Amino acid sequence: SANRQLMMLEGKSGSYFSSLDSSIDILKKRAQELIENINESRQKDHALMTNFRDSLKIKVSDLTEKLEERMYQIYNHHNKIIQDKLQEFTQKMAKISHLETELKQVCHTVETVYKDLCIQPE
């Protein structure tokens, strides 16, 4: 009777450990699947970020080119204004120089007339 109970106990424990081993294998497989899913998600996230970075670089580069082009247009516009003002300034300086020469001639003429008046005998 004791042998019989021992055999029954061994049969039950054998099936219990077999079932436990099976459950552990299932848990290991499930954990491995979860790890693989996490790694796949991370690879997808990495690819998404790489695409986003590349797209952002292209957009920033395009925007920078447009900004630079607009900046040069503004520079050209201001250069034209500055050139016109410099030309106007040069013309006015030439006119001032001409008027200064005329004024010196008038002063010299007035001086000569004054001297002539002062030197004449009475």
JSON list of C-alpha atoms in Angstrom, two decimals:
[
{"chain": "A", "resi": 1, "resn": "SER", "atom": "CA", "xyz": [0.00, 0.00, 0.00]},
{"chain": "A", "resi": 2, "resn": "ALA", "atom": "CA", "xyz": [2.86, 2.36, 0.78]},
{"chain": "A", "resi": 3, "resn": "ASN", "atom": "CA", "xyz": [4.48, 1.55, -2.55]},
{"chain": "A", "resi": 4, "resn": "ARG", "atom": "CA", "xyz": [1.26, 2.21, -4.29]},
{"chain": "A", "resi": 5, "resn": "GLN", "atom": "CA", "xyz": [0.88, 5.63, -2.64]},
{"chain": "A", "resi": 6, "resn": "LEU", "atom": "CA", "xyz": [4.50, 6.46, -3.52]},
{"chain": "A", "resi": 7, "resn": "MET", "atom": "CA", "xyz": [3.90, 5.57, -7.15]},
{"chain": "A", "resi": 8, "resn": "MET", "atom": "CA", "xyz": [0.75, 7.70, -7.24]},
{"chain": "A", "resi": 9, "resn": "LEU", "atom": "CA", "xyz": [2.63, 10.58, -5.65]},
{"chain": "A", "resi": 10, "resn": "GLU", "atom": "CA", "xyz": [5.44, 10.27, -8.18]},
{"chain": "A", "resi": 11, "resn": "GLY", "atom": "CA", "xyz": [2.93, 10.25, -11.02]},
{"chain": "A", "resi": 12, "resn": "LYS", "atom": "CA", "xyz": [1.25, 13.37, -9.72]},
{"chain": "A", "resi": 13, "resn": "SER", "atom": "CA", "xyz": [4.53, 15.19, -9.09]},
{"chain": "A", "resi": 14, "resn": "GLY", "atom": "CA", "xyz": [5.82, 14.15, -12.50]},
{"chain": "A", "resi": 15, "resn": "SER", "atom": "CA", "xyz": [2.78, 15.59, -14.22]},
{"chain": "A", "resi": 16, "resn": "TYR", "atom": "CA", "xyz": [2.95, 18.67, -11.95]},
{"chain": "A", "resi": 17, "resn": "PHE", "atom": "CA", "xyz": [6.60, 19.33, -12.86]},
{"chain": "A", "resi": 18, "resn": "SER", "atom": "CA", "xyz": [5.88, 18.59, -16.50]},
{"chain": "A", "resi": 19, "resn": "SER", "atom": "CA", "xyz": [3.05, 21.12, -16.42]},
{"chain": "A", "resi": 20, "resn": "LEU", "atom": "CA", "xyz": [5.28, 23.60, -14.58]},
{"chain": "A", "resi": 21, "resn": "ASP", "atom": "CA", "xyz": [8.06, 23.15, -17.17]},
{"chain": "A", "resi": 22, "resn": "SER", "atom": "CA", "xyz": [5.51, 23.70, -19.92]},
{"chain": "A", "resi": 23, "resn": "SER", "atom": "CA", "xyz": [4.26, 26.91, -18.23]},
{"chain": "A", "resi": 24, "resn": "ILE", "atom": "CA", "xyz": [7.83, 28.17, -17.82]},
{"chain": "A", "resi": 25, "resn": "ASP", "atom": "CA", "xyz": [8.55, 27.48, -21.51]},
{"chain": "A", "resi": 26, "resn": "ILE", "atom": "CA", "xyz": [5.39, 29.36, -22.48]},
{"chain": "A", "resi": 27, "resn": "LEU", "atom": "CA", "xyz": [6.42, 32.31, -20.26]},
{"chain": "A", "resi": 28, "resn": "LYS", "atom": "CA", "xyz": [9.93, 32.31, -21.77]},
{"chain": "A", "resi": 29, "resn": "LYS", "atom": "CA", "xyz": [8.51, 32.32, -25.29]},
{"chain": "A", "resi": 30, "resn": "ARG", "atom": "CA", "xyz": [6.06, 35.11, -24.39]},
{"chain": "A", "resi": 31, "resn": "ALA", "atom": "CA", "xyz": [8.87, 37.18, -22.80]},
{"chain": "A", "resi": 32, "resn": "GLN", "atom": "CA", "xyz": [11.00, 36.65, -25.90]},
{"chain": "A", "resi": 33, "resn": "GLU", "atom": "CA", "xyz": [8.11, 37.76, -28.13]},
{"chain": "A", "resi": 34, "resn": "LEU", "atom": "CA", "xyz": [7.61, 40.87, -25.99]},
{"chain": "A", "resi": 35, "resn": "ILE", "atom": "CA", "xyz": [11.31, 41.71, -26.22]},
{"chain": "A", "resi": 36, "resn": "GLU", "atom": "CA", "xyz": [11.21, 41.24, -30.00]},
{"chain": "A", "resi": 37, "resn": "ASN", "atom": "CA", "xyz": [8.12, 43.48, -30.22]},
{"chain": "A", "resi": 38, "resn": "ILE", "atom": "CA", "xyz": [9.85, 46.15, -28.15]},
{"chain": "A", "resi": 39, "resn": "ASN", "atom": "CA", "xyz": [12.94, 45.98, -30.36]},
{"chain": "A", "resi": 40, "resn": "GLU", "atom": "CA", "xyz": [10.80, 46.21, -33.52]},
{"chain": "A", "resi": 41, "resn": "SER", "atom": "CA", "xyz": [8.97, 49.24, -32.08]},
{"chain": "A", "resi": 42, "resn": "ARG", "atom": "CA", "xyz": [12.29, 50.87, -31.25]},
{"chain": "A", "resi": 43, "resn": "GLN", "atom": "CA", "xyz": [13.56, 50.25, -34.78]},
{"chain": "A", "resi": 44, "resn": "LYS", "atom": "CA", "xyz": [10.37, 51.79, -36.19]},
{"chain": "A", "resi": 45, "resn": "ASP", "atom": "CA", "xyz": [10.75, 54.77, -33.85]},
{"chain": "A", "resi": 46, "resn": "HIS", "atom": "CA", "xyz": [14.37, 55.19, -34.92]},
{"chain": "A", "resi": 47, "resn": "ALA", "atom": "CA", "xyz": [13.40, 55.05, -38.60]},
{"chain": "A", "resi": 48, "resn": "LEU", "atom": "CA", "xyz": [10.60, 57.56, -37.96]},
{"chain": "A", "resi": 49, "resn": "MET", "atom": "CA", "xyz": [12.98, 59.96, -36.19]},
{"chain": "A", "resi": 50, "resn": "THR", "atom": "CA", "xyz": [15.58, 59.57, -38.95]},
{"chain": "A", "resi": 51, "resn": "ASN", "atom": "CA", "xyz": [12.96, 60.41, -41.58]},
{"chain": "A", "resi": 52, "resn": "PHE", "atom": "CA", "xyz": [11.70, 63.32, -39.49]},
{"chain": "A", "resi": 53, "resn": "ARG", "atom": "CA", "xyz": [15.25, 64.67, -39.05]},
{"chain": "A", "resi": 54, "resn": "ASP", "atom": "CA", "xyz": [15.98, 64.34, -42.77]},
{"chain": "A", "resi": 55, "resn": "SER", "atom": "CA", "xyz": [12.69, 66.04, -43.67]},
{"chain": "A", "resi": 56, "resn": "LEU", "atom": "CA", "xyz": [13.36, 68.81, -41.18]},
{"chain": "A", "resi": 57, "resn": "LYS", "atom": "CA", "xyz": [16.87, 69.34, -42.56]},
{"chain": "A", "resi": 58, "resn": "ILE", "atom": "CA", "xyz": [15.46, 69.72, -46.07]},
{"chain": "A", "resi": 59, "resn": "LYS", "atom": "CA", "xyz": [12.79, 72.17, -44.93]},
{"chain": "A", "resi": 60, "resn": "VAL", "atom": "CA", "xyz": [15.25, 74.22, -42.88]},
{"chain": "A", "resi": 61, "resn": "SER", "atom": "CA", "xyz": [17.67, 74.26, -45.82]},
{"chain": "A", "resi": 62, "resn": "ASP", "atom": "CA", "xyz": [14.91, 75.43, -48.19]},
{"chain": "A", "resi": 63, "resn": "LEU", "atom": "CA", "xyz": [13.79, 78.09, -45.74]},
{"chain": "A", "resi": 64, "resn": "THR", "atom": "CA", "xyz": [17.37, 79.27, -45.27]},
{"chain": "A", "resi": 65, "resn": "GLU", "atom": "CA", "xyz": [17.83, 79.55, -49.04]},
{"chain": "A", "resi": 66, "resn": "LYS", "atom": "CA", "xyz": [14.62, 81.59, -49.37]},
{"chain": "A", "resi": 67, "resn": "LEU", "atom": "CA", "xyz": [15.64, 83.82, -46.47]},
{"chain": "A", "resi": 68, "resn": "GLU", "atom": "CA", "xyz": [19.10, 84.35, -47.97]},
{"chain": "A", "resi": 69, "resn": "GLU", "atom": "CA", "xyz": [17.60, 85.13, -51.39]},
{"chain": "A", "resi": 70, "resn": "ARG", "atom": "CA", "xyz": [15.21, 87.66, -49.83]},
{"chain": "A", "resi": 71, "resn": "MET", "atom": "CA", "xyz": [18.07, 89.18, -47.84]},
{"chain": "A", "resi": 72, "resn": "TYR", "atom": "CA", "xyz": [20.07, 89.71, -51.05]},
{"chain": "A", "resi": 73, "resn": "GLN", "atom": "CA", "xyz": [17.03, 91.27, -52.73]},
{"chain": "A", "resi": 74, "resn": "ILE", "atom": "CA", "xyz": [16.77, 93.72, -49.84]},
{"chain": "A", "resi": 75, "resn": "TYR", "atom": "CA", "xyz": [20.52, 94.39, -50.05]},
{"chain": "A", "resi": 76, "resn": "ASN", "atom": "CA", "xyz": [20.19, 95.13, -53.77]},
{"chain": "A", "resi": 77, "resn": "HIS", "atom": "CA", "xyz": [17.26, 97.46, -53.16]},
{"chain": "A", "resi": 78, "resn": "HIS", "atom": "CA", "xyz": [19.16, 99.32, -50.43]},
{"chain": "A", "resi": 79, "resn": "ASN", "atom": "CA", "xyz": [22.29, 99.44, -52.58]},
{"chain": "A", "resi": 80, "resn": "LYS", "atom": "CA", "xyz": [20.27, 101.15, -55.32]},
{"chain": "A", "resi": 81, "resn": "ILE", "atom": "CA", "xyz": [18.92, 103.70, -52.82]},
{"chain": "A", "resi": 82, "resn": "ILE", "atom": "CA", "xyz": [22.40, 104.29, -51.40]},
{"chain": "A", "resi": 83, "resn": "GLN", "atom": "CA", "xyz": [23.86, 104.64, -54.91]},
{"chain": "A", "resi": 84, "resn": "ASP", "atom": "CA", "xyz": [21.20, 107.17, -55.86]},
{"chain": "A", "resi": 85, "resn": "LYS", "atom": "CA", "xyz": [21.79, 109.17, -52.66]},
{"chain": "A", "resi": 86, "resn": "LEU", "atom": "CA", "xyz": [25.57, 109.09, -53.18]},
{"chain": "A", "resi": 87, "resn": "GLN", "atom": "CA", "xyz": [25.15, 110.31, -56.74]},
{"chain": "A", "resi": 88, "resn": "GLU", "atom": "CA", "xyz": [22.85, 113.10, -55.53]},
{"chain": "A", "resi": 89, "resn": "PHE", "atom": "CA", "xyz": [25.36, 113.96, -52.78]},
{"chain": "A", "resi": 90, "resn": "THR", "atom": "CA", "xyz": [28.22, 114.06, -55.31]},
{"chain": "A", "resi": 91, "resn": "GLN", "atom": "CA", "xyz": [26.22, 116.37, -57.58]},
{"chain": "A", "resi": 92, "resn": "LYS", "atom": "CA", "xyz": [25.39, 118.69, -54.68]},
{"chain": "A", "resi": 93, "resn": "MET", "atom": "CA", "xyz": [29.02, 118.74, -53.54]},
{"chain": "A", "resi": 94, "resn": "ALA", "atom": "CA", "xyz": [30.08, 119.64, -57.10]},
{"chain": "A", "resi": 95, "resn": "LYS", "atom": "CA", "xyz": [27.49, 122.44, -57.15]},
{"chain": "A", "resi": 96, "resn": "ILE", "atom": "CA", "xyz": [28.72, 123.67, -53.73]},
{"chain": "A", "resi": 97, "resn": "SER", "atom": "CA", "xyz": [32.28, 123.61, -55.02]},
{"chain": "A", "resi": 98, "resn": "HIS", "atom": "CA", "xyz": [31.23, 125.60, -58.10]},
{"chain": "A", "resi": 99, "resn": "LEU", "atom": "CA", "xyz": [29.34, 128.12, -55.93]},
{"chain": "A", "resi": 100, "resn": "GLU", "atom": "CA", "xyz": [32.35, 128.41, -53.64]},
{"chain": "A", "resi": 101, "resn": "THR", "atom": "CA", "xyz": [34.54, 129.21, -56.64]},
{"chain": "A", "resi": 102, "resn": "GLU", "atom": "CA", "xyz": [32.05, 131.82, -57.82]},
{"chain": "A", "resi": 103, "resn": "LEU", "atom": "CA", "xyz": [31.87, 133.33, -54.32]},
{"chain": "A", "resi": 104, "resn": "LYS", "atom": "CA", "xyz": [35.67, 133.55, -54.17]},
{"chain": "A", "resi": 105, "resn": "GLN", "atom": "CA", "xyz": [35.67, 135.30, -57.54]},
{"chain": "A", "resi": 106, "resn": "VAL", "atom": "CA", "xyz": [33.01, 137.77, -56.33]},
{"chain": "A", "resi": 107, "resn": "CYS", "atom": "CA", "xyz": [35.00, 138.39, -53.14]},
{"chain": "A", "resi": 108, "resn": "HIS", "atom": "CA", "xyz": [38.15, 138.92, -55.16]},
{"chain": "A", "resi": 109, "resn": "THR", "atom": "CA", "xyz": [36.29, 141.33, -57.46]},
{"chain": "A", "resi": 110, "resn": "VAL", "atom": "CA", "xyz": [34.86, 143.25, -54.48]},
{"chain": "A", "resi": 111, "resn": "GLU", "atom": "CA", "xyz": [38.33, 143.40, -52.95]},
{"chain": "A", "resi": 112, "resn": "THR", "atom": "CA", "xyz": [39.80, 144.69, -56.18]},
{"chain": "A", "resi": 113, "resn": "VAL", "atom": "CA", "xyz": [37.05, 147.31, -56.54]},
{"chain": "A", "resi": 114, "resn": "TYR", "atom": "CA", "xyz": [37.55, 148.41, -52.94]},
{"chain": "A", "resi": 115, "resn": "LYS", "atom": "CA", "xyz": [41.29, 148.74, -53.42]},
{"chain": "A", "resi": 116, "resn": "ASP", "atom": "CA", "xyz": [40.73, 150.69, -56.62]},
{"chain": "A", "resi": 117, "resn": "LEU", "atom": "CA", "xyz": [38.37, 153.02, -54.81]},
{"chain": "A", "resi": 118, "resn": "CYS", "atom": "CA", "xyz": [40.75, 153.54, -51.94]},
{"chain": "A", "resi": 119, "resn": "ILE", "atom": "CA", "xyz": [43.78, 154.18, -54.14]},
{"chain": "A", "resi": 120, "resn": "GLN", "atom": "CA", "xyz": [42.20, 156.76, -56.44]},
{"chain": "A", "resi": 121, "resn": "PRO", "atom": "CA", "xyz": [43.44, 160.30, -55.75]},
{"chain": "A", "resi": 122, "resn": "GLU", "atom": "CA", "xyz": [40.98, 162.91, -54.83]}
]
